[in-house]
Structure formats: structure tokens, C-alpha cells
Short mmCIF file of C-alpha atoms in Angstrom, two decimals:
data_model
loop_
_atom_site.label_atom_id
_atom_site.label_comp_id
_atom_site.label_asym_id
_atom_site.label_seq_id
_atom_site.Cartn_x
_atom_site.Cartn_y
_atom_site.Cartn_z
CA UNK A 1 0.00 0.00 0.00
CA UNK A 2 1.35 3.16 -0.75
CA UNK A 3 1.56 6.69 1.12
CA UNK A 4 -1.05 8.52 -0.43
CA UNK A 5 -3.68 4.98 -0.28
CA UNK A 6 -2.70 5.53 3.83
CA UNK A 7 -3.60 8.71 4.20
CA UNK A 8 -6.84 7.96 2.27
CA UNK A 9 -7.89 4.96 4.35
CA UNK A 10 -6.63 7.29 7.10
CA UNK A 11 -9.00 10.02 6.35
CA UNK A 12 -11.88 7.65 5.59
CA UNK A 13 -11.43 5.96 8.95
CA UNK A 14 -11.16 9.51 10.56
CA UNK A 15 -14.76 10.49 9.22
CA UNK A 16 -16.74 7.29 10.36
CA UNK A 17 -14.94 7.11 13.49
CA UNK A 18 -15.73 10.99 14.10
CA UNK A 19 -19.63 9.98 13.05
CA UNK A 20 -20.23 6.98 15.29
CA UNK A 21 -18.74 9.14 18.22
CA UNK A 22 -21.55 11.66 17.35
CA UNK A 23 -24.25 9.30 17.50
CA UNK A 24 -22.88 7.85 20.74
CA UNK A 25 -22.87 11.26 22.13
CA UNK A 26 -26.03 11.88 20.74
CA UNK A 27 -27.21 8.59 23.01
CA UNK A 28 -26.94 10.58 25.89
CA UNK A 29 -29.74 13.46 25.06
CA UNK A 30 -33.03 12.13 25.78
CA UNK A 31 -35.94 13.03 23.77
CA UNK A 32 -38.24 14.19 26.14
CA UNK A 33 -37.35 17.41 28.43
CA UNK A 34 -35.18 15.93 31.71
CA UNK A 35 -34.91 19.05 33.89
CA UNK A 36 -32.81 16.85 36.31
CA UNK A 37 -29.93 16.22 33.41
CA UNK A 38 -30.28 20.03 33.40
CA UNK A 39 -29.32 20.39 37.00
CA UNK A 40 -26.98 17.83 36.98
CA UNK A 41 -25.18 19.80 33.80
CA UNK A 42 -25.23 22.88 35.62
CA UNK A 43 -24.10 21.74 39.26
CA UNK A 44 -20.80 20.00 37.31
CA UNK A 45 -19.81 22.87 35.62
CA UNK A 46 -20.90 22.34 32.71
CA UNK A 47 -23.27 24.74 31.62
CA UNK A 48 -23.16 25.78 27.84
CA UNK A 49 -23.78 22.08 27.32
CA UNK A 50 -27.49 22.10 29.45
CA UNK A 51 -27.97 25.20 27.77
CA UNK A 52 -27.47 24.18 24.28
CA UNK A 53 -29.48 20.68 25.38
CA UNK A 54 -32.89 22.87 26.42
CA UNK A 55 -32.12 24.75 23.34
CA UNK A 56 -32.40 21.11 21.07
CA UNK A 57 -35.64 20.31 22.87
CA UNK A 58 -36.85 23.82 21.97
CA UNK A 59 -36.18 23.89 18.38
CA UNK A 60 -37.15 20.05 17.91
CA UNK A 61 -40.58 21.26 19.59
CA UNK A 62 -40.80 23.95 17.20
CA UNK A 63 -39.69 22.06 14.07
CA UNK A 64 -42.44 19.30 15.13
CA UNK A 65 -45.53 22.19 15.14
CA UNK A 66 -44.19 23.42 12.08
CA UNK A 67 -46.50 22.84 8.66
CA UNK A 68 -44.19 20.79 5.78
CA UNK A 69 -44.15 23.81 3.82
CA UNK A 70 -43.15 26.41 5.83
CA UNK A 71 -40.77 28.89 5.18
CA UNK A 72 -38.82 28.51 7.95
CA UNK A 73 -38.35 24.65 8.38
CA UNK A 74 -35.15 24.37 6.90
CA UNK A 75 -33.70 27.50 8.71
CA UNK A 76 -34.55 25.60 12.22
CA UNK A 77 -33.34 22.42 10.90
CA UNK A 78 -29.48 24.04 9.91
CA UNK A 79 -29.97 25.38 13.90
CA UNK A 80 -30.87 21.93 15.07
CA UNK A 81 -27.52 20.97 13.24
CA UNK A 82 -25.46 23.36 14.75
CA UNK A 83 -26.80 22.93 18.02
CA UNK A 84 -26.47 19.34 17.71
CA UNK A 85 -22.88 19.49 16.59
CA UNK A 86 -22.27 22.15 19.10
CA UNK A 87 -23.65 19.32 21.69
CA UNK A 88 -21.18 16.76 20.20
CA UNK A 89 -17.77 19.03 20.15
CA UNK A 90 -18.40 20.12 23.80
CA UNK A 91 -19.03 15.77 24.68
CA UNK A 92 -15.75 15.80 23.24
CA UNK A 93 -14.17 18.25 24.86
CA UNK A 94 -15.62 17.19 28.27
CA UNK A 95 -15.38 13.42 28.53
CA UNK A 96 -16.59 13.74 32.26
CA UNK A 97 -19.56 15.75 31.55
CA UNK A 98 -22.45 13.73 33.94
CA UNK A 99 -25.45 12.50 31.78
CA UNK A 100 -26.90 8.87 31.23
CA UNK A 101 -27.56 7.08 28.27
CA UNK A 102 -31.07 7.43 27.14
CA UNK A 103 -33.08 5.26 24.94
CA UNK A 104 -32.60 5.87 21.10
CA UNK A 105 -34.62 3.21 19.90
CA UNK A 106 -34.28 0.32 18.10
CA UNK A 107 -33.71 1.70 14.49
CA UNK A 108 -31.09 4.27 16.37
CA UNK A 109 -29.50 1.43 17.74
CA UNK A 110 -29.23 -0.66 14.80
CA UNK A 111 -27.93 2.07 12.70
CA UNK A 112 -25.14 2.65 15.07
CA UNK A 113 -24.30 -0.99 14.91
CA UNK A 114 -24.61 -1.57 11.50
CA UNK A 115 -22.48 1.49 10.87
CA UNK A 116 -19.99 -0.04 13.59
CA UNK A 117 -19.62 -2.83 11.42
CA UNK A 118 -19.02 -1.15 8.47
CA UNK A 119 -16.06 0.66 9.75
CA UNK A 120 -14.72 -2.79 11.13
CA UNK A 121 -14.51 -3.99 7.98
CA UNK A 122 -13.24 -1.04 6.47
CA UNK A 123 -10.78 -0.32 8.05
CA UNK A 124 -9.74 -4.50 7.37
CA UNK A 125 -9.69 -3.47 3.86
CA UNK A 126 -8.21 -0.57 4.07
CA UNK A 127 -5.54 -2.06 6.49
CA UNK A 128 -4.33 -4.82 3.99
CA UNK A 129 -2.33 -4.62 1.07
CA UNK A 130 -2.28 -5.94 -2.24
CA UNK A 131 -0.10 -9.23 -1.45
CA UNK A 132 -2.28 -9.41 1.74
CA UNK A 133 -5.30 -9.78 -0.44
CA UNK A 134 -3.83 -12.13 -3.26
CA UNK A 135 -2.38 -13.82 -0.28
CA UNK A 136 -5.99 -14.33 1.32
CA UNK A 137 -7.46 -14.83 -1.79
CA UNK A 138 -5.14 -17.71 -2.44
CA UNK A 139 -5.77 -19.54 1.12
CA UNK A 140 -9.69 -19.11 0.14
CA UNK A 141 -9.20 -20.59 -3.13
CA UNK A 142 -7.03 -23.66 -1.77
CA UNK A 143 -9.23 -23.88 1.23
CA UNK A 144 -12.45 -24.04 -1.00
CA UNK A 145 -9.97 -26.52 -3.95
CA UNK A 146 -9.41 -29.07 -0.26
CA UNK A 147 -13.39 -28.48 0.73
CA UNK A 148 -14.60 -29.65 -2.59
CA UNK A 149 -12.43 -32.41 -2.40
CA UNK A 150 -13.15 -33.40 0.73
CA UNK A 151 -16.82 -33.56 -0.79
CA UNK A 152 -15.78 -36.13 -3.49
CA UNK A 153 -14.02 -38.12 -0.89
CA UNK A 154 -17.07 -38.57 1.12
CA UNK A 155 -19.75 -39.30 -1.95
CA UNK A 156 -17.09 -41.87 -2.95
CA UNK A 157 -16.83 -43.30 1.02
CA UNK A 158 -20.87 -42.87 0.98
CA UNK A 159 -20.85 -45.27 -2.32
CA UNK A 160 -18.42 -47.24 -0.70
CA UNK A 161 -20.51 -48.04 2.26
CA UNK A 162 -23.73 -48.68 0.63
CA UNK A 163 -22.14 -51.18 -1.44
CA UNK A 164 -20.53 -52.70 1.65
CA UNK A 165 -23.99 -52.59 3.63
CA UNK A 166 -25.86 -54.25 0.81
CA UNK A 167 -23.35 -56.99 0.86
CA UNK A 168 -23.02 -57.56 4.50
CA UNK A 169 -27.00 -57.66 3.87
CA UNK A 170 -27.18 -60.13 1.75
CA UNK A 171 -24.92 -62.52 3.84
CA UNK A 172 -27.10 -61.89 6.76
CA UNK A 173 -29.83 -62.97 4.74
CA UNK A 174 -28.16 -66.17 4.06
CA UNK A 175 -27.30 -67.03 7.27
CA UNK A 176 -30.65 -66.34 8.93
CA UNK A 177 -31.99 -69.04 6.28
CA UNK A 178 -29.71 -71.15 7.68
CA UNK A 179 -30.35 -70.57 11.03
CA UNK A 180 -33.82 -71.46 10.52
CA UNK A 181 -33.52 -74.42 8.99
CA UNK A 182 -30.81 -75.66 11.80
CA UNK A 183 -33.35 -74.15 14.51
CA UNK A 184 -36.38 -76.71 12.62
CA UNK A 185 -33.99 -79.52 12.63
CA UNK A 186 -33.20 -78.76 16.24
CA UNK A 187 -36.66 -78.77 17.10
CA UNK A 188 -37.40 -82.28 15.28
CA UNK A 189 -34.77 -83.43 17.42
CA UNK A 190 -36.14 -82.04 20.36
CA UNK A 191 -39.79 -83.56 20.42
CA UNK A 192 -38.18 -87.33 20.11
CA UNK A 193 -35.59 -86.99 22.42
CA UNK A 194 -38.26 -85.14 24.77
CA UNK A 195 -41.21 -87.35 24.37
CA UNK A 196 -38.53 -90.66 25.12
CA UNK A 197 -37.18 -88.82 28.52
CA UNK A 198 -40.48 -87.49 29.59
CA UNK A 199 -41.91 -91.13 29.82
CA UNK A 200 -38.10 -92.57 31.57
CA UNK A 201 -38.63 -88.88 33.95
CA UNK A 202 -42.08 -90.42 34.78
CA UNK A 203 -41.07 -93.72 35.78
CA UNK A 204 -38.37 -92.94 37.82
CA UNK A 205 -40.94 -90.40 39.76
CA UNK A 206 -43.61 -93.16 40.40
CA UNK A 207 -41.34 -95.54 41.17
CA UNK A 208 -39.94 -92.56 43.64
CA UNK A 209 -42.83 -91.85 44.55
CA UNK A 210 -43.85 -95.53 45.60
CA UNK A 211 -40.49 -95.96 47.56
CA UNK A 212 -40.65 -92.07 49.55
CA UNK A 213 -44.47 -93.67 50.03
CA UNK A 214 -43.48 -97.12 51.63
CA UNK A 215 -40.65 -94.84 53.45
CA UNK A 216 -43.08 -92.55 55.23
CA UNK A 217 -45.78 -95.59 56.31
CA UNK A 218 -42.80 -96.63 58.43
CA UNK A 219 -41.32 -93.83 59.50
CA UNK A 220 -44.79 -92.64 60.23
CA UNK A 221 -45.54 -95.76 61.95
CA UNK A 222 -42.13 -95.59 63.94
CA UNK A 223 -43.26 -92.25 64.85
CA UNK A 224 -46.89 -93.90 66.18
CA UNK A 225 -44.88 -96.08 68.62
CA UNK A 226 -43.04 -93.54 69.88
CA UNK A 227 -45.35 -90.84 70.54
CA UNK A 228 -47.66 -93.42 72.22
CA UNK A 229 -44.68 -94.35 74.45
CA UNK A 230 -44.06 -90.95 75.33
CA UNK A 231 -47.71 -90.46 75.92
CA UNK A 232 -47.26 -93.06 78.81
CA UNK A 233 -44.28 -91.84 80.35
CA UNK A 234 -45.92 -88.25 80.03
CA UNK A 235 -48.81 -89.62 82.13
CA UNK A 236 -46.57 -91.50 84.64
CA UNK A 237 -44.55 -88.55 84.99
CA UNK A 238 -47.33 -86.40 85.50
CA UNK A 239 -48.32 -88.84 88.45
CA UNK A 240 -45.28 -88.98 89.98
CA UNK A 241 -45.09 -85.54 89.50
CA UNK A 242 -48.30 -84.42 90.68
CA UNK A 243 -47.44 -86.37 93.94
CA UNK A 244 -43.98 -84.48 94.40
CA UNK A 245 -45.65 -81.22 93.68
CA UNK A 246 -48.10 -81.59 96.61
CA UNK A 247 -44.91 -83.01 99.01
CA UNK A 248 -43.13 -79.56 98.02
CA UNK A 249 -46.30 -77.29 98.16
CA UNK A 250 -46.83 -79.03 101.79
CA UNK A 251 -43.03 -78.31 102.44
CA UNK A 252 -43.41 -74.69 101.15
CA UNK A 253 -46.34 -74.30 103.66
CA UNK A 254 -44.66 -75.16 106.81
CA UNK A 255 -41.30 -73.27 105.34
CA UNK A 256 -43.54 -70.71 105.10
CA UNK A 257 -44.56 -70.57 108.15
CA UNK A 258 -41.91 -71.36 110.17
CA UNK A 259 -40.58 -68.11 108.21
CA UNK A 260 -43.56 -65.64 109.28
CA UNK A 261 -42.65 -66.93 113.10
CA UNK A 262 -39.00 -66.45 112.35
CA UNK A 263 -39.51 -62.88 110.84
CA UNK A 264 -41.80 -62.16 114.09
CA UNK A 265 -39.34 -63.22 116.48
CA UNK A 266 -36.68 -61.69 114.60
CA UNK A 267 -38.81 -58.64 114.75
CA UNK A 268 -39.07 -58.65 118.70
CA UNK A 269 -35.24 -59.75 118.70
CA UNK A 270 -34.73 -56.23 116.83
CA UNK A 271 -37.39 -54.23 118.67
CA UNK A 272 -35.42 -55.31 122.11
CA UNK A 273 -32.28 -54.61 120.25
CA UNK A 274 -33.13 -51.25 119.21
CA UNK A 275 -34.71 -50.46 123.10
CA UNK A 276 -31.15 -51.71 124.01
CA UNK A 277 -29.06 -49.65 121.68
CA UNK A 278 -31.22 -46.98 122.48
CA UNK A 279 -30.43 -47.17 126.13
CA UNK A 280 -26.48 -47.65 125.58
CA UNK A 281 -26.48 -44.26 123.42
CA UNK A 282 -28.13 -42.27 126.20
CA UNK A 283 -25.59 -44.16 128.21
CA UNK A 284 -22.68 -43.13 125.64
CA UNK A 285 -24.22 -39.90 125.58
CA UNK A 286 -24.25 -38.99 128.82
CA UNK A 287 -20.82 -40.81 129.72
CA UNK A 288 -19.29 -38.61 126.43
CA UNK A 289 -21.18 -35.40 128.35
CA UNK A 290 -19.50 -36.35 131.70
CA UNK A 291 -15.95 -37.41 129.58
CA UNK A 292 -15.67 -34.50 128.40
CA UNK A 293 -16.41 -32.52 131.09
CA UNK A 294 -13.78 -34.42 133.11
CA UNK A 295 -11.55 -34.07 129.79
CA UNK A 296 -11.97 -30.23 130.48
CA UNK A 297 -11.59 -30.38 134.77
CA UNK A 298 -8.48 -32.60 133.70
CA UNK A 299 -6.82 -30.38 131.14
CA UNK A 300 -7.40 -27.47 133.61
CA UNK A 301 -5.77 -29.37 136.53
CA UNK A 302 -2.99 -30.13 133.98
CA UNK A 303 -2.47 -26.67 132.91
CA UNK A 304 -2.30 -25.41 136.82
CA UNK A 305 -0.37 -28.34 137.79
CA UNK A 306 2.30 -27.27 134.84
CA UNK A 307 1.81 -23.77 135.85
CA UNK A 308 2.92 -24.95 140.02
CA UNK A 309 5.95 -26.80 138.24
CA UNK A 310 6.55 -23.92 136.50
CA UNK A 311 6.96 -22.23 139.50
CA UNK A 312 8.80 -24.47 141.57
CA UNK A 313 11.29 -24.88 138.57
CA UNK A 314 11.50 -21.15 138.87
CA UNK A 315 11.84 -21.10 142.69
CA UNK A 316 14.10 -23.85 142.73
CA UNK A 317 16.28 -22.13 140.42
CA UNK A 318 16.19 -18.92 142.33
CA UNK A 319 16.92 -20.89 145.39
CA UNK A 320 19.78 -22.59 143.65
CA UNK A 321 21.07 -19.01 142.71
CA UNK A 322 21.01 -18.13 146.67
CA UNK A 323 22.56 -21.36 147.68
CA UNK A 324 25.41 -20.52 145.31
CA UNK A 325 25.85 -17.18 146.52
CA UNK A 326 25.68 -18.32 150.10
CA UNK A 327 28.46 -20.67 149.08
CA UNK A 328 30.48 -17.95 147.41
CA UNK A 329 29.73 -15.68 150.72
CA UNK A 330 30.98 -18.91 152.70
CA UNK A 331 34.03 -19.35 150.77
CA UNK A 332 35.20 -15.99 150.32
CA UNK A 333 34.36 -15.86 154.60
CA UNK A 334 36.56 -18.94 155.05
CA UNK A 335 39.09 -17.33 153.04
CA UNK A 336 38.85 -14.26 154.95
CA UNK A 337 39.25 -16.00 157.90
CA UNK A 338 42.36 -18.32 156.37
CA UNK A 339 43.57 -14.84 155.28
CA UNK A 340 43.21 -13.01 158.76
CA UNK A 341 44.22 -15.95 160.64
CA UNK A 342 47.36 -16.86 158.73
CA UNK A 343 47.93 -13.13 159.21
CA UNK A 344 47.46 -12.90 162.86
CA UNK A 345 49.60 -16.23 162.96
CA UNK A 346 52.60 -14.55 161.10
CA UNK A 347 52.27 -11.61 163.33
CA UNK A 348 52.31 -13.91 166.40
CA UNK A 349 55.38 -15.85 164.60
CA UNK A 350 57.16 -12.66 164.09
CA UNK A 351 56.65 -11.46 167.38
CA UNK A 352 57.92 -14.78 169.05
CA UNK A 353 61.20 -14.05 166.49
CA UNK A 354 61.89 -10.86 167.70
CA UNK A 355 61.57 -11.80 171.32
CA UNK A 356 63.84 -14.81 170.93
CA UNK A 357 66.40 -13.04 169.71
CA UNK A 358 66.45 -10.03 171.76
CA UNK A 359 66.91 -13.18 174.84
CA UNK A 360 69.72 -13.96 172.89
CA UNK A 361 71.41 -11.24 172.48
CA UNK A 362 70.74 -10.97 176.87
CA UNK A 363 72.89 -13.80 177.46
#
């Protein structure tokens, strides 16, 4: 593709994208007067665009009441233009301006779609290039070359098969003719062989029959003999029985009561009993009062008696104390005395010294 085909296709693309952005814009204006879209225009900051809005619904009103032939139809339809255009260029220019999408229609709707389509596939044709295209056409023409090929192969497998199903037919057919011939032949077989062992499978019954027959006379009779036996020693033992019975029911009376005169005596036993344990625990009861009272005159006279040891523990240690310093007052007394008398014994001595040798010196 060359430069000036681009900027073609470019320009091309340009317009239809620039219309199918004015007829979404043009989504957004509803037909019918919304005051609130008005406010909401207004309180966003977006003014001119409410403003040119209520101006659309004014000259739409007016171009509606407005006979065919009136003069000035087509001046109000170039202002519906420009107003509408004037609408779309400030959509543009504000991408945030608040509205909702309103309801075009269906025709609106499919317009826009169909138009939507057509730039798709512009713009695919626009976008390729010359070997692109012979290159596409190619792969079409090879794919549709394999498709009709793959056609012939499958009437030919089709053929194929319906020849192979007729066959496979026609040798069912022959064996289910056999088959029904062996299945008669079977059958002929059958009702020989059947009637021959259903007349030996009745013999061998009777004649089981006669023996389980002669078997059951004698176990029955067997059976006779013994219950009649039984029946004898049931009625013997129901004598014998009867007569024990009454010796135990007898027994069971006197046990009986011998038991009632037990259980009264045992009662009195337990009524004296109870008047005698009832004596010892006002006995133990008034020995426990007069124990522990004791127990408390006892742990009294312990506590004085402890006390009066106390005491004479104490006074025998103060005595002890005064016996010791009368000893000390004793021995330091005695040795007083030693003292003054060994003293008074010296001074004697002395004195007898003196006066010996003063007769001495006399002579």
C-alpha cells in the first residue's frame, strides 16, 4: 500500500470514526425534556452544554408544530444541526460531563451498529495490502480446492458403504436361512428326544414316589410307637409328678410358716435390740457429756499443775542461785578468815622471832 492509499484509508477511517462518536454522544440526550440532566449539567460545571441541550428540545418542539411547507423549516433544521454538533464538540471536549444514556430506539441502535460494522470492515480493507489480499485470496481458493475435495471423498466413502452394507446384507440374509432351517432340525430333534425322557422322567418319579411312600408308612408308623410311648411316660410322669408337687407345696407351707414366726421373732429380737441400743447411746451420751467434762476439769488441773511446776522450777532455780551465793559468801568468809588468821599467825610468829632473839642477844 502506498503513502497517499494511507492517508486515504486514514482520512476515511477519521470520518466514520468521528460519526459513530456523534451518534454515541447523541445517546446521551433524551428526547423528552429531563430538567434533572439540566441540573446535573449545571451543578458540574458544565453549563453551555445544558444550555445548548434545552435549546435542542426547543427547536425540535418547534420544528415538530411546524406545517411541511413552511418557510422557515429548513432554517430551524441548519440550527438543530449546529446545536447538535455544538452538543457533540463540547461531549468531546468534556469526557466527564455527567449525563446517562437514554433510549434511542431500536432503528437508532441498529444504525449505530450496523455502521460499527461497516467501519470494522473497512478499516480491514483498508488495512491490507495488495499481497495481503492475493495472499488471502489464495488460502480461500485452496481452502475451497481441499473443501470440494473433501466432498468427493465422502460421496465416494458414501458409495463405498452402501455397497458394503448391501453386501453384509445379503450374507445376513443367508445365514438367517440357515439358522432357521438348523433351529427346525433342532426342534425335530427335540420332540423325540423329549417325548422318550419325559416317559423314563415319569417312571423314575412313580417308582420314587412308591419308595418315599413305603418310606413314610414306616417312619410314620415308627413315629406312632413312639409318641404313644411318650404319651405313657408323660402320664406316669405327670403322676409322679403331681405327687412331688403336693410333698413340696406341703413343704413350702410349713417353710412358710416357720418363716412368718422367724420374721416375728426376729422382729421382737430387733425391737429389744433397738430399746437396748437406744439405752447404751443415752448411756454413751451422757458418759461422752460427763468425759468431756472431766476431759476439760483434767486439762485445767494439767495446765495449773504445769503452771505450780513452772513455779517451783523457777523457785528452785532462784533458790539454787542463793545457795550458790551463800556458798560464794561462805568461801570468800573462810578465806577471809584463812587470810586473817594466817595473818594474825605470822604476826604472832614474828613477834615470838623478835623476842627470841632479843633473849639472845641478853645472854
Amino acid at each position: 500500500m502506498n503513502k497517499l492509499t494511507n492517508v486515504e484509508s486514514q482520512r476515511v477511517m477519521a470520518v466514520l470514526g468521528d460519526m459513530l462518536d456523534r451518534l454515541n454522544y447523541l445517546t446521551y440526550v433524551p428526547l423528552k425534556r429531563d430538567y434533572h440532566l439540566i441540573g446535573r449539567l449545571h451543578e458540574n460545571g458544565v453549563s453551555a452544554v445544558g444550555d445548548q441541550v434545552e435549546q435542542l428540545w426547543q427547536l425540535d418542539d418547534g420544528y415538530e408544530n411546524m406545517d411541511a411547507n413552511a418557510a422557515r423549516r429548513e432554517d430551524v433544521l441548519g440550527k438543530i444541526k449546529l446545536t447538535v454538533r455544538s452538543i457533540c464538540r463540547h461531549m468531546r471536549e468534556n469526557p466527564r460531563t455527567p449525563a446517562t444514556p437514554a433510549d434511542p430506539g431500536d432503528e437508532m441502535m441498529t444504525l449505530i451498529k450496523f455502521l460499527s460494522e461497516l467501519t470494522d470492515l473497512m478499516f480491514s480493507q483498508l488495512s491490507k495490502t495488495v499481497e495481503d489480499e492475493t495472499s488471502k485470496r489464495d488460502l480461500m481458493e485452496n481452502m475451497y480446492n481441499r473443501r470440494k475435495q473433501a466432498e468427493d471423498d465422502l460421496v465416494q466413502l458414501r458409495d463405498k458403504l452402501s455397497d458394503m452394507r448391501k453386501t453384509k446384507e445379503d450374507d445376513i440374509s443367508h445365514l438367517d436361512i440357515q439358522l432357521q432351517k438348523l433351529k427346525g432340525e433342532l426342534a425335530t430333534i427335540n420332540k423325540v428326544a423329549t417325548a422318550n425322557e419325559l416317559l423314563l422322567i415319569q417312571t423314575q418319579v412313580k417308582e420314587t414316589l412308591e419308595k418315599a411312600y413305603d418310606q413314610h408308612s414306616i417312619e410314620m408308623q415308627a413315629l406312632l410307637e413312639t409318641y404313644a410311648q411318650h404319651e405313657q411316660l408323660l402320664q406316669k410322669n405327670t403322676m409322679d409328678h403331681r405327687e412331688v408337687e403336693d410333698a413340696l407345696r406341703k413343704a413350702k407351707c410349713k417353710i412358710a410358716v416357720e418363716v412368718a414366726s422367724t420374721i416375728e421373732k426376729y422382729d421382737q429380737d430387733m425391737l429389744a435390740v433397738t430399746t437396748e441400743i437406744d439405752g447404751l447411746q443415752e448411756r454413751y451420751t451422757a458418759e461422752l457429756n460427763e468425759f468431756q467434762a472431766l476431759s476439760e476439769h483434767f486439762v485445767k488441773i494439767d495446765e495449773e499443775q504445769a503452771r505450780i511446776e513452772e513455779e517451783e522450777r523457777i523457785l528452785e532455780a532462784i533458790r539454787e542461785e542463793e545457795r550458790r551465793e551463800i556458798q560464794k559468801l561462805h568461801n570468800a568468809a573462810v578465806r577471809i578468815q584463812s587470810m586473817w588468821r594466817g595473818s594474825v599467825v605470822r604476826r604472832e610468829y614474828a613477834a615470838k622471832k623478835k623476842k627470841g632473839g632479843k633473849k639472845g642477844k641478853k645472854k
